[in-house]
XYZ file of C-alpha atoms in Angstrom:
370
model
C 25.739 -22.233 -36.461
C 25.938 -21.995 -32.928
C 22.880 -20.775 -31.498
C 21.656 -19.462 -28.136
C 18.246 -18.610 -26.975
C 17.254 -16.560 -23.640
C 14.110 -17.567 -22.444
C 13.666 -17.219 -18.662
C 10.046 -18.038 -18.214
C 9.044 -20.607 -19.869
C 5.046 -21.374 -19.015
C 2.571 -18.564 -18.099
C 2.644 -18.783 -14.402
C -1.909 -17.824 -13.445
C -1.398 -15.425 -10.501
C 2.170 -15.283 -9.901
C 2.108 -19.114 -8.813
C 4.751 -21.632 -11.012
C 3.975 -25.075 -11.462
C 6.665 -26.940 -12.596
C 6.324 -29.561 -14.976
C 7.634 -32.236 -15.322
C 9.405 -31.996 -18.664
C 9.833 -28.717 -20.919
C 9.478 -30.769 -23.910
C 5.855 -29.212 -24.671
C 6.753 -25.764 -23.718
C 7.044 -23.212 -27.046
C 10.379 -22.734 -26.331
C 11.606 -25.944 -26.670
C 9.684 -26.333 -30.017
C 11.087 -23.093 -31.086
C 14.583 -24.282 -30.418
C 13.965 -27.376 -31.907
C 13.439 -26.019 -35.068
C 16.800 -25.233 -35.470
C 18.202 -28.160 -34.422
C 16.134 -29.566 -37.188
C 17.952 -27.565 -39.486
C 21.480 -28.801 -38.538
C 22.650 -26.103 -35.993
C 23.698 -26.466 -31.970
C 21.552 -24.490 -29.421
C 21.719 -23.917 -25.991
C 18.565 -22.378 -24.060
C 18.909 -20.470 -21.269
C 16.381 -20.429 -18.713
C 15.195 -19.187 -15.071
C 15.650 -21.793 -12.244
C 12.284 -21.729 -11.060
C 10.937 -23.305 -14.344
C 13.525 -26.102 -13.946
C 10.919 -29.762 -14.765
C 11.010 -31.935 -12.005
C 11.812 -34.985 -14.045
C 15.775 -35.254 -15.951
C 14.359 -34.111 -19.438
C 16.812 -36.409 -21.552
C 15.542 -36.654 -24.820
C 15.974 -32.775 -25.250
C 18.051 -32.649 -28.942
C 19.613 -29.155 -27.217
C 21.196 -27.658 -23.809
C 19.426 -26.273 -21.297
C 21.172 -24.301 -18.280
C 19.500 -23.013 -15.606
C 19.731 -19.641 -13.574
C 19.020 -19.087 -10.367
C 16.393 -15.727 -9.309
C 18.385 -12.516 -7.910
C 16.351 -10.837 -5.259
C 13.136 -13.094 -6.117
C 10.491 -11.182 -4.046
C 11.536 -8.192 -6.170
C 12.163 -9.442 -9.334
C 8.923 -12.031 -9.166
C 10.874 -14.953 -11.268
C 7.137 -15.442 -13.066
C 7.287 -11.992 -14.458
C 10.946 -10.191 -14.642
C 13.456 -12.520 -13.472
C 16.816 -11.477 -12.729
C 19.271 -14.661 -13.578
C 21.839 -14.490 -11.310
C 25.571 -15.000 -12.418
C 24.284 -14.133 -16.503
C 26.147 -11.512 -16.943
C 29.381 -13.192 -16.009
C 28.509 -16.322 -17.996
C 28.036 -14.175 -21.420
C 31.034 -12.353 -20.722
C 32.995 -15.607 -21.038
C 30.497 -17.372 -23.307
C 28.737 -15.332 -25.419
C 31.601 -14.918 -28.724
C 31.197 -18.954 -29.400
C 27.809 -18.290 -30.330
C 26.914 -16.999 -34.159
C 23.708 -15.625 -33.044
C 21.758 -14.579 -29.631
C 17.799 -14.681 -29.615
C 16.418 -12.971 -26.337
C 12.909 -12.955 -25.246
C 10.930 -9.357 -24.991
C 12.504 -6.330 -24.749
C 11.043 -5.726 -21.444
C 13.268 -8.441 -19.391
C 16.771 -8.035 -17.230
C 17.987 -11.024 -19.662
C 18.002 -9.164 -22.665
C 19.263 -6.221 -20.925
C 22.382 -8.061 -19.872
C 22.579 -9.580 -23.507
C 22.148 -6.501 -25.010
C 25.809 -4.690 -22.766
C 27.398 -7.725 -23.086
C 26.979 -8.845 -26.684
C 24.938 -6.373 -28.646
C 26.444 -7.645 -32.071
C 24.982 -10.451 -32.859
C 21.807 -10.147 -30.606
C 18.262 -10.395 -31.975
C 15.098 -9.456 -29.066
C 12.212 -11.630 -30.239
C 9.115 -9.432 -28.817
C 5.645 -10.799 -28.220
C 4.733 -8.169 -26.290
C 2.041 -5.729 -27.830
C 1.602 -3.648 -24.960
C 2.522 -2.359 -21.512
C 2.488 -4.903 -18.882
C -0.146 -4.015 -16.359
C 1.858 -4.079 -13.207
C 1.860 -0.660 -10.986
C -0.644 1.085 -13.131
C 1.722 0.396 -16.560
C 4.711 2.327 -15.207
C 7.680 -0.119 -14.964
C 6.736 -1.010 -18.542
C 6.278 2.636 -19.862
C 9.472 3.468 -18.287
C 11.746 0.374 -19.493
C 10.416 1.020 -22.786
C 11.108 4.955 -22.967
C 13.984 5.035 -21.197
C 16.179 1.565 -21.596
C 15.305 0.590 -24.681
C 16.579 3.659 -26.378
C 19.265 3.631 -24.031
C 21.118 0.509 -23.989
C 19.005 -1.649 -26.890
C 18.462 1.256 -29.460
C 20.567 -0.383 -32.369
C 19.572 -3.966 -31.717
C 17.136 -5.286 -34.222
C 14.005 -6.544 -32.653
C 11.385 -9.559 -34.339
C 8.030 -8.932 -33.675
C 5.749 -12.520 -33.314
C 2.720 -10.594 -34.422
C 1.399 -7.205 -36.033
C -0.138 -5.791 -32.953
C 3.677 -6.799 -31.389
C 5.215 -4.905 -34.448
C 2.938 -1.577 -33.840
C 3.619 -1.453 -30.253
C 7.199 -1.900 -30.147
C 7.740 -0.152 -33.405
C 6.993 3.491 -30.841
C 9.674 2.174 -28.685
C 12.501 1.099 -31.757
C 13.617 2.610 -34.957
C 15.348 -1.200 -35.646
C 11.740 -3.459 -35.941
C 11.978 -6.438 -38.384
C 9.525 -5.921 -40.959
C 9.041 -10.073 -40.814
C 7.537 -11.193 -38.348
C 8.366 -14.750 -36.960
C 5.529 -16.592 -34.797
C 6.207 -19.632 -32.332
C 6.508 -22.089 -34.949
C 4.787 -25.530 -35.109
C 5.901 -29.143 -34.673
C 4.998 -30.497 -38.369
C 6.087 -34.216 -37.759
C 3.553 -34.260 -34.910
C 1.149 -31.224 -36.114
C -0.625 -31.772 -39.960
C -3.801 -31.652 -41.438
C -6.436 -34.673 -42.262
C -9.194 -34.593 -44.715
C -11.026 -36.971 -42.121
C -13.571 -34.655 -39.652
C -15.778 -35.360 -36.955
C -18.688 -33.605 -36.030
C -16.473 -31.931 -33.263
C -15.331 -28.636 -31.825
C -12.129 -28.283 -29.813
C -11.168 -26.322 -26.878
C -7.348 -26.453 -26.060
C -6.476 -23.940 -22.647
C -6.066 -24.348 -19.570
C -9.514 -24.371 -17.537
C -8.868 -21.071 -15.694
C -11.211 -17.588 -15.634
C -9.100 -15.232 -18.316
C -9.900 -18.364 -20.640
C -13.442 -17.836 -20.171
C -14.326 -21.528 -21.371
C -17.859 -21.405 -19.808
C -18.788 -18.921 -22.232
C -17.526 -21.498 -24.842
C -19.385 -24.160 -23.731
C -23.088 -21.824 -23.433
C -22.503 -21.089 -26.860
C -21.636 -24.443 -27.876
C -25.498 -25.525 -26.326
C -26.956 -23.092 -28.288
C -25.620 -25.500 -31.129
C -26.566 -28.712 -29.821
C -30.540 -27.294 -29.180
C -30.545 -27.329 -32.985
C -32.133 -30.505 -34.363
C -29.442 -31.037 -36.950
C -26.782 -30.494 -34.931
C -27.367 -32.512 -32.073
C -24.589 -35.864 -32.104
C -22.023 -32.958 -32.718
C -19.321 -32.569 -29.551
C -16.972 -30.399 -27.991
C -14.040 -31.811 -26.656
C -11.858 -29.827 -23.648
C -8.503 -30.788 -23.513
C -6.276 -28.887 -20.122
C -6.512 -28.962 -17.107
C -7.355 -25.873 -13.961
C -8.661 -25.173 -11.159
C -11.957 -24.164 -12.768
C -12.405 -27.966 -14.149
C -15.463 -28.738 -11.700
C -16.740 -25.732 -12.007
C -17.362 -26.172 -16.196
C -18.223 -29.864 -15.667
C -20.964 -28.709 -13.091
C -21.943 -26.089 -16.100
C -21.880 -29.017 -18.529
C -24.006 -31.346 -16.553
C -26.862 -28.193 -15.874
C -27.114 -27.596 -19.349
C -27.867 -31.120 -19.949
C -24.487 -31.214 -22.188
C -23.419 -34.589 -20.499
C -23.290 -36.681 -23.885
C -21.871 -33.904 -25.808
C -19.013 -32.385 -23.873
C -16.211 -34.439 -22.832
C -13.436 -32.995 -20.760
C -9.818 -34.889 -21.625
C -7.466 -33.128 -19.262
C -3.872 -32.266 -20.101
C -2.435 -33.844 -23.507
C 0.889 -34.204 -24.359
C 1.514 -32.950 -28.854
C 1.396 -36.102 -29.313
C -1.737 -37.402 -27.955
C -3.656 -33.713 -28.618
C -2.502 -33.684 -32.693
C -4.982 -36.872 -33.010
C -8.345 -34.774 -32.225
C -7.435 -31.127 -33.042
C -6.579 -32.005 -36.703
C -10.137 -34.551 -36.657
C -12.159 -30.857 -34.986
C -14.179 -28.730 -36.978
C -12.445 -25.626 -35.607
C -10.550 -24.721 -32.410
C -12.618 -22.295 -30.048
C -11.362 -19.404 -27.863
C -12.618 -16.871 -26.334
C -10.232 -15.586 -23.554
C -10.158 -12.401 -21.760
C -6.084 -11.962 -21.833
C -3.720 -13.278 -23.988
C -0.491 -12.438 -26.601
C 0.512 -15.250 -29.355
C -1.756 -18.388 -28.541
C 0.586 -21.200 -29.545
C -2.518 -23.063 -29.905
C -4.011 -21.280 -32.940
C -0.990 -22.022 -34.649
C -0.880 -25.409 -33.800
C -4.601 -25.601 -34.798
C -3.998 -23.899 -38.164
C -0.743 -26.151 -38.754
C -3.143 -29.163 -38.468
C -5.522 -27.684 -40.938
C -7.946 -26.977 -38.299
C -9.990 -23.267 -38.403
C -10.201 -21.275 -35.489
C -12.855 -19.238 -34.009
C -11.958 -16.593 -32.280
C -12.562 -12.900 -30.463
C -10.081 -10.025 -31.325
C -7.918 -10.457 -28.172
C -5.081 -12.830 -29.270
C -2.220 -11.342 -31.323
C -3.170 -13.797 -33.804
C -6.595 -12.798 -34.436
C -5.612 -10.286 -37.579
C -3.313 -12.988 -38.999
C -6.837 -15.454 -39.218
C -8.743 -12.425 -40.545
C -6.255 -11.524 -43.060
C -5.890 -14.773 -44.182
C -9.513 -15.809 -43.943
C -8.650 -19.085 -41.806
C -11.503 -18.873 -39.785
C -13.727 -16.407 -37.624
C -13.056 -13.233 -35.412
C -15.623 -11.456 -33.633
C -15.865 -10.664 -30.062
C -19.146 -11.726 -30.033
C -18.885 -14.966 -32.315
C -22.002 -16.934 -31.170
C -23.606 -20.305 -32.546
C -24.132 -18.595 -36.249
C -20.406 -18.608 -36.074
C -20.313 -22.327 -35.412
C -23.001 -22.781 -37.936
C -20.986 -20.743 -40.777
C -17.572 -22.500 -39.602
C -19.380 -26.497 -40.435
C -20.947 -25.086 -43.599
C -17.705 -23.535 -45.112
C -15.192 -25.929 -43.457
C -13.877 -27.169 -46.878
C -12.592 -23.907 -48.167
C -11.620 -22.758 -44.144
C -9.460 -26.217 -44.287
C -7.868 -25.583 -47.546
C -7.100 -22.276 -46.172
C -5.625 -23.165 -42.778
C -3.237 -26.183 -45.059
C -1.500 -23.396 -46.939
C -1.363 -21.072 -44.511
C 0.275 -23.457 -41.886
C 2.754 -24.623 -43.983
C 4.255 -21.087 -43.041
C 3.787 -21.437 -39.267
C 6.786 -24.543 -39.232
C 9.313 -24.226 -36.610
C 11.740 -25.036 -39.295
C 10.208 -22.123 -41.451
C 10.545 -20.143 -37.727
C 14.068 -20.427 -37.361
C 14.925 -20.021 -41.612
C 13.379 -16.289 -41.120
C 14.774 -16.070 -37.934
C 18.303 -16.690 -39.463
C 18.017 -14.881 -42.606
C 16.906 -11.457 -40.368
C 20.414 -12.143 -38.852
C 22.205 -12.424 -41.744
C 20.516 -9.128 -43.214
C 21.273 -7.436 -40.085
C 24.916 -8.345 -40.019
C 25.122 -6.821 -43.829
C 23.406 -4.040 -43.174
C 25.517 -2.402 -40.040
């Protein structure tokens, strides 16, 4: 099959500012995609200028094209970029393709995808509720209004339950499967070897809260039988000397050991070695790195605001609580054997292979169905 995917922003952009990187290669997307290149079809991505890497990006197994922002200070390209000259280029491209996956409901790219080539469209939504901008009304307006309007019969695939109750108001056409982000399993899987270790994996900014992490954590290490254990930080932000500062008043210097930015392959080493993968942000949808961490057999402690906190509480893969503390910690070394073997058959499920499969069989029920 030919395959195209509409993904205009590619990396959360902290405050409206976009760093480009340079090489999309680590970016969900590209993993996503990659998935079904994996299982023998051609995709081209489609994606907003301003996310464009700075280095060439050869060894990508798929297209990329790149579209220019219409009316940027408008349409902020970080939030609801408008891709100048789409619409003409899926008027003349669009029928090669077997099957068109566009990101969120709320975006001008699916909109255009949506007029131009509704039939074999699916809108992939992580989304689970109204964006925040001018008091929610954009949002509550897109969603009331255009949805029904011009997207009403176009099936959309939730990437989590909370995604699948808030767009479910919105859409009578809502997947009951839901298809996450998908995981890279030849660099991604489990170990039966552990360290005494925790994990952070985020970028060192406020929402991700990562000083409250690391309090906790010396709550652990004040414990006489837990004191050789570490935590290791891997990312990068402009809070870095800030936490280190934290780190070295706590008198954490020996146990805390801040890596920077990994690339997959570098990270998959020490995540799949941890004990469990902590977070404890303020804001966030689908953390690709809880299903990364699960994928490598690793638990993951967690509050209730990621998407994929009720998918680890269902499933038992770890802890949720918005107040985990050090007991947590305690709990997560003392039960990590059954937490492991729990995380290893749950991730086998969280593939970017086994992504695109479901993604693929929704669009061949769809196509029976109308």
């Amino acid at each position: 099959m030919k395959i195209l995917i509409i993904n205009c922003i590619l990396s959360t952009a902290e405050h409206g500012i976009i760093k480009r990187k340079e090489s999309i290669s680590d970016c969900m997307i590209s993993n996503f995609a990659r998935g079904f290149v994996e299982l023998g079809h051609q995709v081209t991505l489609l994606a907003s200028l301003d996310f464009k890497p700075t280095g060439e990006d050869r060894d990508l197994p798929f297209e990329v094209m790149y579209f220019p922002s219409r009316l940027p200070q408008l349409f902020k390209p970080s939030l609801l970029p408008w891709p100048r000259g789409l619409h003409k280029w899926l008027k003349s491209h669009a029928m090669v393709y077997d099957l068109v996956i566009a990101s969120e409901s709320f975006q001008i790219a699916t909109l255009i995808a949506a007029r131009v080539c509704p039939s074999h469209l699916l809108i992939w939504q992580e989304m689970d509720r109204h964006q925040r901008l001018m008091h929610q009304l954009p949002s509550r307006l897109w969603h009331s209004v255009v949805l029904p309007l011009f997207m009403g019969q176009i099936t959309i695939v939730p990437r989590s339950e909370p995604a699948k109750h808030f767009i479910a108001q919105y859409s009578h056409h809502v997947s009951d499967a839901i298809v996450d982000h998908g995981t890279d399993t030849h660099t991604l899987y489990p170990s039966d070897e552990h360290d005494q270790a925790f994990i952070v994996v985020s970028q060192l900014v406020k929402r991700k809260r990562v000083d409250r992490i690391i309090t906790k954590f010396a709550q652990l290490v004040a414990h006489e039988n837990y004191r050789n254990y570490r935590l290791d930080i891997i990312g990068d932000g402009d809070q870095r000397q800030e936490l280190e500062q934290l780190t070295a008043t706590l008198g954490l210097k020996d146990n805390v050991v801040f890596h920077g930015f990994m690339p997959h392959e570098q990270l998959a080493a020490p995540l799949r070695r941890s004990l469990a993968l902590l977070v404890d942000t303020s804001n966030d949808l689908n953390m690709v790195t809880i299903a990364e961490a699960i994928t490598s057999g690793t638990p993951v402690v967690t509050n209730t605001v990621p998407s994929t906190s009720s998918f680890i509480a269902a499933n038992k893969l770890g802890v949720v609580n918005d107040n985990w503390d050090v007991n947590d910690l305690i709990y997560v070394i003392n039960n990590h054997e059954q937490l492991h073997a729990a995380c290893c058959e749950a991730g086998k499920g969280l593939s970017n292979t086994a992504c695109a499969s479901k993604m693929i069989e929704i669009h061949q029920t769809t196509i029976h169905h109308h």
